[in-house]
Amino acid sequence: MKYNLKTFVLFLVAFNTYSQQKSIDERVDELLKKMTIEEKVGQLNQYTNDANPTGPLVINPNKQEEIKKGLLGSMLNVMGADRTRKYQELAMQSRLKIPLLFGLDVIHGYKTTFPIPLAEAASWDLDAIEKSARVAAIEASATGIHWTFAPMVDISRDPRWGRVMEGAGEDTYLGSKIAFARVKGFQGDKLGELNSVMACAKHFAAYGAAVGGRDYNSVDMSDRMLWETYLPPFKAAVDAGAATFMNSFNDLNGVPATGNKYLQRDILKGKWNFSGFVVSDWGSIGEMIPHGFAKDSKDAAYKAIIAGSDMDMESNAYRNNLAQLVKENKISIELIDEAVKRILHKKFELGLFDNPFRYSDVERQKKQMNNPEHTRIAREVASKSIVLLKNEKGILPLSKELKTIAFIGPMVKPKRANHGFWAIDVKEIDSSYIVSQWEGLVNKIGKKSKLLYAKGCGINSDDKSGFKEAIDIANQSDVVIVSIGERHDMSGEAKSRSVINIPGVQEELVKELQKTGKPIVVLINAGRPLVFNWLADNMPTIVYTWWLGSEAGNAIADVIFGDYNPSGKLPMTFPRNEGQIPIYYNHFNTGRPSLSDNDIIYKSTYIDMPNSPKFPFGYGLSYTSFQYNDLKLSKTKITKKEIITVSMNLTNTGKFDGAEVVQLYIKDKFGSVVRPVKELKDFQKVFLKAGETKNLTFTIDNNKLSFYNDNLVFDSEIGEFELMIGSSSEDIKLKTDFELVDE
């Protein structure tokens, strides 16, 4: 038998990988035999650093002594190479010298802050999203962090829920692609490399469907909805190699996720064969008591460990009860051992037993905290995340030759606010590296134009005393840019809002500025889809800037002045008002569907407003225009084993170079269960120079036609399908039919 060189090399790689894996398993087993029950339970226990809590804090004055005794496995919110080193030194005083894991909510950057995740999702640029997570991992790992509690992959159709800012929006397909990209970005080529951190897919599961959009609330849904809509992004995270999972605060159909065996053991560790470990959310094991699911802390610890929660974040339920539960024969020691093995394996994989301090390098921290390449990437990602909602009069892009520009509004000059919620507060570094929106425009226009400023009003205030100054400034200008929106901490955890309008008197300020007759560009800063009907109906130029991070000012200026042609598309549907919520593009039809906003007689509609959204999923404008044509299918009939190749031409018919997100949707016309009116099944972000044409191809296979039936079997069904390609979920440019037939 002959072996070529390539085959031999592949064999060696596979053998070495197997040997390394075996070596870690052996080392874990050897260490486990030396551990007392108390030391084992300690590995399942996580405390926060008291200085930077991200939840209800319980002070533990014996924390350092417990670390020395080997009674703690992990800490969160310890920031800085010097601090992580000091805590690790305490762990090295323990009997077995088991190193600590350091975790942190690195949600959208460390020092270099990127757009909030929902804004990044608006880029529809998977490479940029992965790159953003890569930079975050490089900076976080340089400060001693081993583990980030991200990505959040919860699908959400309710913008009242504050945590929509932390996810990828309403669509399962887009959300799954982004989940995969972010895990790859955080973890890099391999766990254990110094520029890698463990990812944590959260919140498992269905947290984004909390009733009423109220944080921590209950979730009630069918198994089919769970499997088809809410679980796929988590499966994508497993496929990407996510090292850890975090369970969620909510109950799912009456069972808290933290104590949910079906989710954690049957699906995650069973069906999906997840080999990492599961951490609770902050205090969520103890919170099963007020849920009414556990009698007391001991009962909560019992139900959580049985269900598959490996590490207890901050509730102390495991610390105080697991050893006793084993001694009382309520749970087996093997159950504890399994959880400990999962955690120890990751510590070995990170190389912490070989060098506990390998990530705590002050010099590397200094270098990575001041890396100019990170700044460049942040600016690029921020520019790609901006969504142009309206540009009816072609006001944008602005000319750099304008003589006088008025920049008005409460968002113009703040710095840290541009970070948005869940940003890392790097206390050792001042805010000079954050580019305010004002500074971004100053940097862009230099001395060519005169830039005037007025605050106008506060964000959430009824005070109109600043209106006069703002109007006077506007009257002196050639164009007015007004920056308004949510306060940066009005979206995020525990930031649910029943009314999601633009707060205070900001819209009234714009109304007064409109009376000046000056051309106005409205910038809306937010962490969620907002309701702004008057602005949407009356202002011809609207730019949705979200919260863009430390390069916000430069990125906004790049878009406003045309150095970057906006290419963002909405990852969530924007409602007309809260009465439409939940609202999402891929809904089911009813037996009496409304065919238009005027079709309301005995149809599934409102009598006081249209069904249609204000801005649909996938929507976003450009300074240029694109033409879709020449749709062709390689076949119009296929079996389950065959594929269809879809081709089309995209032409940039405008005057600007730019990128378009071409979206492919499929509708299953009939089935054994009702199917959505359309579902995103593929997309491509394509850059074209003015006048350029590119031929694009997509493939349709059986997986893209499959769904979960009433028996939770994932497969396709014979029948007719409609294929749609467009610029948004509503702006369909090309469509045709095809058929799935028996073999």
XYZ file of C-alpha atoms in Angstrom:
743
model
C 0.000 0.000 0.000
C 1.366 3.417 -0.949
C 0.990 6.669 0.961
C 1.626 10.033 -0.598
C 3.209 12.821 1.459
C -0.053 14.724 1.926
C -1.822 11.659 3.333
C 1.077 10.997 5.705
C 1.070 14.580 6.999
C -2.678 14.439 7.580
C -2.190 11.185 9.482
C 0.442 12.756 11.728
C -1.770 15.775 12.434
C -4.695 13.531 13.323
C -2.490 11.312 15.511
C -0.975 14.262 17.362
C -4.433 15.749 17.933
C -5.638 12.419 19.325
C -2.562 12.083 21.540
C -2.969 15.591 22.907
C -6.663 14.983 23.604
C -5.862 11.713 25.334
C -3.148 13.390 27.355
C -5.547 16.030 28.669
C -8.156 13.415 29.575
C -5.528 11.412 31.447
C -4.279 14.477 33.296
C -7.827 15.424 34.268
C -8.541 11.913 35.596
C -5.268 11.873 37.519
C -6.012 15.231 39.150
C -9.600 14.303 39.935
C -8.439 11.314 41.994
C -6.460 13.654 44.264
C -9.333 16.061 44.924
C -11.544 16.131 47.980
C -15.284 16.594 47.577
C -14.884 20.173 48.792
C -12.214 20.909 46.202
C -14.386 19.402 43.485
C -17.340 21.551 44.473
C -14.995 24.548 44.538
C -14.294 24.089 40.841
C -18.028 24.504 40.197
C -18.140 27.802 42.053
C -17.683 31.273 40.512
C -17.417 34.612 42.333
C -17.310 38.143 41.016
C -14.704 40.718 41.810
C -16.478 43.116 44.179
C -15.272 46.217 42.317
C -17.011 45.544 38.981
C -20.286 43.675 39.607
C -22.630 43.013 36.706
C -25.508 41.761 38.815
C -26.864 41.787 42.410
C -23.710 41.651 44.539
C -23.301 39.466 47.620
C -20.155 40.430 49.508
C -17.991 37.476 50.577
C -15.225 38.616 52.963
C -13.619 35.140 52.898
C -13.096 35.082 49.144
C -9.302 35.200 49.196
C -9.032 32.526 51.887
C -11.325 30.253 49.904
C -9.127 30.693 46.834
C -6.083 29.671 48.882
C -7.941 26.546 49.993
C -8.832 25.585 46.431
C -12.546 26.249 46.949
C -13.071 28.470 43.915
C -12.887 27.550 40.254
C -13.495 30.853 38.499
C -13.845 34.589 38.921
C -15.556 37.161 36.768
C -15.076 40.905 36.451
C -11.382 40.853 37.383
C -9.774 43.260 34.938
C -6.109 43.824 34.171
C -3.034 41.622 33.871
C -1.754 42.678 37.273
C -5.046 41.916 39.069
C -5.575 38.545 37.420
C -2.010 37.645 38.321
C -2.583 38.512 41.992
C -5.680 36.332 42.228
C -3.906 33.527 40.367
C -1.049 33.756 42.863
C -3.587 33.077 45.609
C -4.794 29.997 43.741
C -1.197 28.777 43.524
C -1.122 28.671 47.329
C -3.820 25.976 47.307
C -3.025 22.307 47.935
C -3.415 21.182 44.320
C -2.568 24.511 42.707
C -5.528 24.406 40.322
C -5.581 27.704 38.383
C -8.552 30.027 38.247
C -10.539 30.859 35.141
C -11.159 34.582 34.609
C -14.332 35.540 32.771
C -15.708 38.885 31.627
C -18.617 40.216 29.579
C -16.575 41.186 26.531
C -19.683 41.786 24.447
C -18.530 44.189 21.733
C -14.908 44.947 22.357
C -12.546 45.489 25.263
C -10.723 48.824 25.129
C -11.391 49.171 21.421
C -15.176 49.214 21.438
C -17.085 48.044 18.398
C -20.729 48.691 17.519
C -23.248 46.985 19.772
C -23.903 43.457 18.443
C -27.293 44.368 16.943
C -25.583 47.135 14.982
C -22.865 44.746 13.820
C -25.620 42.417 12.646
C -26.880 45.311 10.495
C -23.622 45.096 8.555
C -24.557 41.621 7.281
C -20.781 41.269 6.940
C -19.664 38.009 8.524
C -15.960 38.665 7.957
C -16.211 42.050 9.689
C -18.128 40.539 12.605
C -15.555 37.780 13.044
C -12.781 40.362 12.834
C -14.425 42.453 15.549
C -14.590 39.453 17.902
C -10.970 38.620 17.044
C -9.782 42.076 18.132
C -11.848 41.837 21.312
C -10.229 38.483 22.104
C -6.731 39.811 21.472
C -7.227 42.740 23.837
C -9.129 40.827 26.521
C -6.662 37.931 26.608
C -3.816 40.429 26.949
C -5.335 41.570 30.263
C -5.544 38.077 31.722
C -9.079 37.214 30.597
C -9.621 33.591 29.528
C -13.304 33.623 28.836
C -15.957 35.971 27.473
C -19.684 35.643 28.163
C -20.502 36.132 24.498
C -21.896 35.772 21.928
C -25.525 36.242 22.866
C -27.364 34.323 20.154
C -30.953 34.749 21.345
C -33.450 35.367 18.556
C -35.840 38.189 19.471
C -38.918 39.557 17.775
C -39.721 42.084 20.479
C -37.795 45.385 20.488
C -39.196 46.261 23.914
C -36.703 43.735 25.307
C -33.592 45.722 26.150
C -31.233 42.879 25.394
C -31.985 42.948 21.673
C -28.942 45.230 21.544
C -26.787 42.253 22.517
C -27.929 39.858 19.796
C -28.303 39.547 16.035
C -32.000 40.338 15.686
C -35.060 38.400 14.615
C -33.897 36.000 11.916
C -32.712 32.461 12.605
C -30.606 32.076 9.465
C -28.769 35.393 9.856
C -28.447 34.826 13.607
C -26.913 31.387 13.089
C -24.347 32.700 10.624
C -23.383 35.505 13.006
C -23.192 33.120 15.986
C -20.731 30.942 14.083
C -18.637 33.942 13.011
C -18.416 35.418 16.499
C -17.416 32.128 18.140
C -14.680 31.718 15.537
C -13.561 35.286 16.138
C -13.306 34.929 19.908
C -11.645 31.526 19.899
C -9.353 32.046 16.912
C -7.518 29.126 15.380
C -7.238 27.173 18.602
C -8.049 27.493 22.291
C -4.863 27.868 24.259
C -3.291 30.376 21.917
C -2.490 33.578 23.769
C -4.771 35.699 21.602
C -7.795 33.451 22.117
C -10.599 33.485 24.683
C -13.288 30.901 25.320
C -16.634 31.875 23.823
C -19.881 31.362 25.731
C -23.095 30.947 23.732
C -25.977 32.436 25.689
C -28.705 32.367 26.891
C -29.752 28.747 26.586
C -32.531 28.897 25.635
C -35.388 31.002 24.199
C -34.634 34.003 26.431
C -35.383 36.358 23.533
C -39.061 35.354 23.623
C -39.708 36.652 27.144
C -43.387 37.500 27.540
C -44.101 41.195 27.043
C -40.466 41.893 26.159
C -39.801 42.101 29.905
C -36.370 40.947 31.011
C -36.133 37.757 33.118
C -39.762 36.944 32.266
C -41.359 33.605 31.352
C -41.271 31.989 27.917
C -44.011 29.746 26.595
C -43.730 28.196 23.154
C -44.220 24.990 21.202
C -41.379 22.533 20.770
C -41.560 23.111 17.024
C -41.067 26.860 17.463
C -38.188 26.192 19.847
C -36.399 23.853 17.440
C -37.089 25.798 14.271
C -36.526 29.386 15.408
C -34.657 29.629 18.701
C -32.266 26.656 18.864
C -30.440 26.837 15.487
C -28.089 29.710 16.468
C -27.021 27.673 19.515
C -26.383 24.646 17.316
C -24.301 26.904 15.053
C -22.259 27.911 18.111
C -21.665 24.234 18.948
C -20.634 23.584 15.345
C -18.182 26.482 15.573
C -16.606 24.878 18.641
C -17.938 27.133 21.419
C -16.118 26.178 24.621
C -18.955 27.046 26.992
C -22.676 27.746 27.207
C -24.647 29.900 29.642
C -28.178 29.000 30.599
C -30.895 31.638 30.763
C -32.925 33.330 33.485
C -36.318 32.493 32.012
C -38.484 29.481 32.562
C -39.335 27.603 29.379
C -42.839 26.185 29.432
C -42.796 26.221 33.227
C -39.283 24.857 33.832
C -36.469 27.345 34.562
C -33.685 26.932 32.016
C -31.134 26.566 34.818
C -32.932 23.449 36.021
C -34.029 22.259 32.604
C -32.714 18.755 31.892
C -34.330 18.691 28.457
C -32.300 21.699 27.343
C -28.973 20.973 28.987
C -28.642 17.206 29.103
C -30.997 15.887 26.444
C -30.310 18.484 23.728
C -26.987 20.213 24.418
C -24.885 17.463 25.986
C -26.876 14.612 24.467
C -28.176 15.161 20.954
C -25.554 17.814 20.113
C -22.692 16.063 21.973
C -21.418 19.346 23.457
C -18.135 18.675 25.261
C -17.637 22.034 26.983
C -19.256 23.181 30.214
C -22.390 25.116 31.137
C -22.311 28.089 33.489
C -25.384 29.543 35.124
C -26.295 33.149 34.556
C -25.738 35.499 37.491
C -27.445 33.906 40.495
C -29.869 31.964 38.307
C -29.538 28.749 40.320
C -30.720 30.563 43.448
C -33.388 32.347 41.438
C -35.197 29.058 40.910
C -36.498 29.641 44.453
C -38.530 32.796 43.659
C -39.518 31.079 40.396
C -41.321 28.614 42.650
C -39.422 25.694 41.129
C -37.084 25.023 44.062
C -37.954 24.937 47.758
C -34.656 26.365 48.992
C -30.995 26.739 48.042
C -30.316 23.049 48.623
C -33.187 22.027 46.377
C -32.030 24.530 43.759
C -28.493 23.082 43.793
C -29.921 19.564 43.445
C -32.131 20.455 40.483
C -29.436 22.471 38.713
C -26.720 19.801 38.890
C -29.175 17.080 37.867
C -30.217 19.225 34.888
C -26.648 19.748 33.719
C -25.584 23.188 35.012
C -21.864 22.740 35.644
C -20.790 26.039 37.197
C -22.689 28.232 39.652
C -22.220 31.940 39.035
C -22.700 33.930 42.227
C -25.598 32.115 43.921
C -23.454 30.016 46.324
C -25.994 27.214 45.999
C -23.367 24.673 44.909
C -20.792 25.875 47.419
C -23.180 25.506 50.338
C -25.041 22.342 49.366
C -23.471 19.962 46.844
C -21.085 18.189 49.223
C -23.924 17.607 51.673
C -26.174 16.299 48.901
C -23.496 13.730 48.022
C -23.051 12.712 51.661
C -26.800 12.244 51.966
C -26.783 10.087 48.792
C -29.180 12.535 47.129
C -26.810 12.862 44.174
C -23.893 10.714 43.066
C -20.273 11.813 43.186
C -20.098 10.856 39.491
C -22.452 13.746 38.740
C -20.027 16.147 40.430
C -17.056 14.527 38.738
C -18.588 14.954 35.295
C -19.015 18.696 35.787
C -15.528 19.088 37.279
C -13.973 17.189 34.369
C -15.571 19.518 31.846
C -14.142 22.571 33.622
C -10.689 21.119 34.268
C -10.434 20.035 30.657
C -10.808 23.654 29.521
C -8.170 24.797 32.019
C -5.743 22.240 30.618
C -6.714 23.182 27.068
C -5.929 26.843 27.820
C -2.484 25.801 29.078
C -3.123 27.152 32.578
C -1.687 24.116 34.355
C 1.549 24.530 32.417
C 1.704 28.264 33.147
C -1.091 29.807 35.247
C 0.168 33.337 34.480
C 0.611 32.989 30.711
C -2.246 35.409 29.972
C -1.315 37.928 32.681
C 1.383 39.820 30.820
C 1.526 43.547 31.591
C 3.787 44.322 28.628
C 1.539 42.517 26.159
C -1.418 44.351 27.682
C 0.213 47.745 27.072
C 0.982 46.844 23.485
C -2.489 45.573 22.615
C -4.292 48.406 24.384
C -2.642 50.793 21.955
C -2.768 48.878 18.700
C -3.585 51.267 15.809
C -4.757 48.370 13.645
C -7.579 47.745 16.127
C -8.702 51.345 15.757
C -8.753 51.006 11.985
C -10.867 47.847 12.160
C -13.286 49.472 14.625
C -13.839 52.368 12.239
C -14.416 49.997 9.332
C -16.933 47.845 11.226
C -18.750 50.921 12.560
C -19.125 52.358 9.056
C -20.533 49.067 7.796
C -23.089 48.969 10.625
C -24.800 52.282 9.798
C -28.190 52.013 8.076
C -29.442 54.740 5.748
C -33.225 54.809 6.237
C -34.150 57.801 4.071
C -32.394 60.074 1.595
C -35.306 61.316 -0.480
C -33.858 64.640 -1.576
C -30.336 63.367 -2.069
C -28.975 65.579 0.713
C -26.394 62.915 1.519
C -23.548 62.625 1.017
C -22.700 66.142 2.114
C -20.149 68.192 0.249
C -16.929 68.915 2.095
C -17.069 72.383 0.546
C -20.099 73.482 2.620
C -19.355 76.792 4.299
C -21.322 76.364 7.528
C -22.678 73.225 9.187
C -24.819 73.200 12.322
C -24.379 70.097 14.471
C -27.187 69.982 17.028
C -28.455 67.568 19.644
C -27.680 65.844 22.952
C -25.610 63.080 21.296
C -23.125 65.337 19.529
C -20.375 65.789 22.130
C -20.560 62.897 24.647
C -17.758 60.351 24.369
C -18.351 57.246 26.462
C -22.022 57.240 25.483
C -20.981 56.101 22.003
C -19.903 52.808 23.555
C -23.494 51.805 24.238
C -24.479 49.264 26.871
C -22.203 46.378 27.910
C -19.031 48.302 27.156
C -15.925 47.638 29.230
C -15.106 50.499 31.563
C -11.331 50.627 31.269
C -10.669 52.823 34.286
C -6.928 53.092 33.709
C -7.496 54.732 30.343
C -9.150 58.105 29.869
C -11.790 58.644 27.231
C -9.489 60.473 24.818
C -9.361 57.460 22.486
C -13.159 57.579 21.993
C -14.071 59.740 19.020
C -17.189 61.795 19.689
C -19.526 62.634 16.851
C -18.391 66.248 17.058
C -14.726 65.255 16.825
C -15.506 62.983 13.878
C -16.909 65.886 11.874
C -14.072 68.198 12.918
C -11.571 65.568 11.781
C -13.372 65.209 8.470
C -13.873 68.814 7.385
C -10.825 70.389 8.971
C -10.801 74.130 8.334
C -12.743 73.978 5.087
C -16.112 74.512 6.770
C -17.347 76.292 9.851
C -18.917 73.898 12.342
C -21.480 75.304 14.805
C -22.864 73.499 17.862
C -25.919 73.628 20.077
C -27.128 70.900 22.431
C -30.774 71.870 21.997
C -32.135 69.628 24.764
C -31.369 66.693 26.980
C -32.023 63.072 26.064
C -34.820 62.284 28.491
C -35.819 65.776 29.575
C -38.816 68.041 29.016
C -36.652 71.162 29.141
C -36.987 73.210 25.917
C -34.877 76.148 27.033
C -32.112 75.178 24.608
C -34.386 75.272 21.565
C -33.776 78.960 20.848
C -30.004 78.585 20.670
C -30.372 75.550 18.408
C -32.702 77.420 16.048
C -30.358 80.419 15.934
C -27.439 78.124 15.076
C -29.499 76.364 12.408
C -30.429 79.665 10.778
C -26.740 80.494 10.345
C -25.953 77.246 8.545
C -26.137 75.721 5.077
C -27.181 72.341 6.455
C -28.242 70.996 9.852
C -27.172 67.645 11.309
C -29.172 66.726 14.391
C -28.142 63.761 16.562
C -30.844 62.308 18.825
C -32.031 58.980 20.252
C -31.897 56.807 23.344
C -29.490 57.311 26.208
C -26.796 54.638 25.849
C -28.017 52.809 28.960
C -31.678 52.712 27.923
C -31.037 49.474 25.997
C -29.382 46.462 27.577
C -29.930 44.030 30.416
C -32.840 45.017 32.653
C -33.588 47.908 30.250
C -36.942 46.803 28.868
C -39.202 49.646 27.757
C -42.968 49.536 27.327
C -42.847 52.604 25.070
C -39.940 52.609 22.638
C -40.188 56.119 21.235
C -37.437 58.707 21.123
C -37.476 60.014 24.695
C -37.950 63.541 25.984
C -38.526 66.475 23.651
C -35.975 65.480 21.013
C -38.539 65.025 18.232
C -40.042 68.399 19.123
C -36.582 69.904 18.701
C -36.420 68.472 15.173
C -39.892 69.850 14.421
C -38.730 73.331 15.389
C -35.551 72.973 13.345
C -37.622 71.927 10.334
C -39.371 75.292 10.426
C -36.077 76.993 9.550
C -36.357 75.501 6.055
C -32.768 74.305 6.201
C -31.849 70.841 4.849
C -31.685 68.510 7.838
C -29.910 65.193 8.369
C -31.283 63.227 11.348
C -28.974 60.767 13.131
C -30.727 58.294 15.435
C -28.599 56.664 18.138
C -30.198 53.608 19.740
C -29.743 50.044 20.934
C -33.003 48.757 19.516
C -35.607 49.531 16.847
C -37.408 52.676 17.964
C -40.788 54.148 17.025
C -40.407 57.569 15.363
C -43.352 57.978 13.030
C -43.301 61.760 12.721
C -39.628 61.764 11.805
C -40.085 58.882 9.377
C -42.977 60.627 7.662
C -41.636 64.175 7.596
C -37.848 64.153 7.511
C -36.342 63.254 4.120
C -32.937 62.195 5.458
C -32.562 59.726 8.340
C -29.476 57.732 9.312
C -29.694 54.986 11.963
C -26.371 54.987 13.744
C -27.154 52.657 16.682
C -24.265 52.890 19.189
C -21.087 52.471 17.182
C -18.268 52.284 19.725
C -15.002 54.118 20.136
C -14.742 55.095 16.449
C -18.361 56.286 16.233
C -17.531 59.880 15.328
C -15.159 59.015 12.506
C -17.468 56.325 11.092
C -20.484 58.650 11.072
C -18.447 61.366 9.365
C -17.219 58.839 6.780
C -20.818 58.016 5.871
C -22.229 61.536 6.010
C -19.553 62.893 3.678
C -19.531 59.918 1.324
C -16.118 58.439 2.095
C -18.064 55.296 2.918
C -21.258 54.482 1.039
C -23.729 53.074 3.614
C -24.494 49.391 3.130
C -26.214 48.349 6.374
C -29.517 46.471 6.385
C -31.913 46.164 9.315
C -31.606 42.891 11.271
C -34.946 43.579 12.972
C -38.315 44.835 11.803
C -39.145 48.389 12.914
C -42.763 48.673 14.129
C -45.138 51.585 13.639
C -46.014 51.391 17.315
C -45.848 49.021 20.249
C -49.292 47.606 19.460
C -47.796 45.592 16.577
C -45.243 43.818 18.751
C -44.125 41.075 18.334
C -43.556 41.906 14.692
C -41.297 39.995 12.308
C -41.116 39.355 8.585
C -41.313 35.535 8.544
C -44.740 35.210 10.133
C -47.363 32.618 9.266
C -50.319 33.462 7.108
C -53.826 33.091 8.498
C -56.947 31.804 6.807
C -57.857 35.437 6.229
C -54.629 37.188 5.306
C -54.627 40.865 4.463
C -53.265 41.421 0.964
C -52.484 45.116 1.503
C -52.716 47.826 4.150
C -56.141 48.769 2.727
C -57.468 45.202 2.808
C -59.086 45.247 6.254
C -62.675 43.978 5.912
C -62.954 40.722 7.880
C -59.224 40.154 7.556
C -56.455 39.607 10.095
C -55.702 43.310 10.544
C -55.955 46.219 12.931
C -58.704 48.750 12.379
C -56.564 51.661 13.555
C -53.247 51.037 11.790
C -51.690 48.995 8.978
C -50.170 45.559 9.511
C -47.020 46.563 7.650
C -43.924 47.697 9.543
C -42.431 51.163 9.359
C -39.192 49.689 8.065
C -38.960 45.993 7.156
C -36.343 43.397 7.986
C -33.405 43.583 5.581
C -34.082 47.206 4.617
C -31.350 49.752 4.046
C -30.488 52.316 1.383
C -27.303 53.283 -0.448
C -26.057 56.417 -2.187
C -26.085 54.386 -5.373
C -28.718 52.169 -7.025
C -28.678 48.505 -7.958
C -30.467 46.583 -10.674
C -31.346 42.899 -10.323
C -31.911 40.866 -13.484
C -31.338 37.642 -15.434
C -32.587 35.216 -12.775
C -31.898 31.632 -13.844
C -32.323 28.233 -12.209
C -30.251 25.229 -13.226
C -33.367 23.109 -12.663
C -37.012 23.756 -11.868
C -37.591 20.277 -10.441
C -35.288 18.476 -8.011
C -35.308 15.485 -5.695
C -34.065 15.639 -2.106
C -30.621 14.476 -3.224
C -30.214 17.185 -5.854
C -29.432 20.895 -5.713
C -30.497 23.916 -7.701
C -27.947 26.501 -8.754
C -29.485 29.968 -8.800
C -27.788 32.706 -10.806
C -28.543 36.377 -11.351
C -26.837 39.586 -12.390
C -26.411 42.569 -10.109
C -25.518 45.934 -11.629
C -24.519 49.151 -9.892
C -26.561 51.638 -11.919
C -25.704 54.709 -9.857
C -22.816 57.146 -9.606
C -21.189 55.804 -6.438
C -19.213 52.641 -5.732
C -21.030 50.643 -3.101
C -22.061 47.335 -1.560
C -25.452 45.656 -1.729
C -26.763 42.835 0.461
C -28.582 40.523 -1.938
C -31.100 38.468 0.028
C -32.584 35.136 -1.047
C -35.914 34.066 0.445
C -37.924 30.883 -0.021
C -41.616 30.201 0.575
C -42.902 26.656 0.990
C -46.335 27.051 -0.591
C -48.043 24.297 1.384
C -47.071 21.647 3.912
C -48.140 19.365 6.719
C -47.854 22.398 9.005
C -48.273 26.075 8.152
C -45.070 27.608 6.836
C -43.861 31.246 6.997
C -44.721 33.693 4.206
C -41.003 33.737 3.394
C -37.734 32.723 5.040
C -34.218 34.037 4.519
C -32.124 31.154 3.221
C -29.019 32.869 1.866
C -27.426 36.271 1.270
C -24.341 37.817 -0.242
C -22.813 41.198 0.422
C -21.390 42.347 -2.902
C -19.242 45.404 -3.624
C -19.599 46.932 -7.085
C -17.971 49.918 -8.678
C -20.290 52.370 -10.399
C -21.484 50.774 -13.631
C -20.110 47.338 -12.754
C -22.090 44.091 -13.135
C -21.424 40.827 -11.321
C -22.999 37.435 -11.739
C -24.006 35.916 -8.409
C -24.781 32.285 -7.696
C -26.623 30.617 -4.837
C -27.409 26.973 -4.173
C -30.650 25.446 -2.915
C -30.367 22.027 -1.283
C -32.639 19.835 0.796
C -31.457 21.413 4.054
C -32.710 24.839 2.947
C -36.110 23.335 2.162
C -36.425 21.372 5.412
C -38.329 22.241 8.575
C -39.508 20.601 11.790
C -42.853 18.917 11.411
C -45.264 18.144 14.249
C -43.189 15.096 15.180
C -40.031 17.253 15.357
C -38.578 15.487 12.334
C -36.381 17.845 10.320
C -36.920 17.200 6.631
C -38.435 18.655 3.488
C -41.776 17.766 1.962
C -42.617 17.215 -1.678
C -44.286 20.260 -3.180
C -43.992 23.690 -4.744
C -41.717 26.511 -3.606
C -41.379 30.167 -4.464
C -37.889 31.646 -4.681
C -37.487 35.386 -4.119
C -34.409 37.587 -4.371
C -34.441 41.174 -3.234
C -32.975 44.137 -1.429
C -35.095 43.540 1.684
C -37.781 41.173 2.916
C -40.396 43.425 1.268
C -38.461 44.757 -1.725
C -38.393 41.602 -3.830
C -36.791 42.200 -7.219
C -36.849 38.720 -8.792
C -39.000 35.662 -8.199
C -39.713 32.279 -9.712
C -41.068 28.857 -8.744
C -39.519 25.420 -8.477
C -40.691 22.029 -7.299
C -39.412 19.265 -5.040
C -40.425 15.896 -6.456
C -40.154 12.220 -5.559
C -37.069 10.379 -6.707
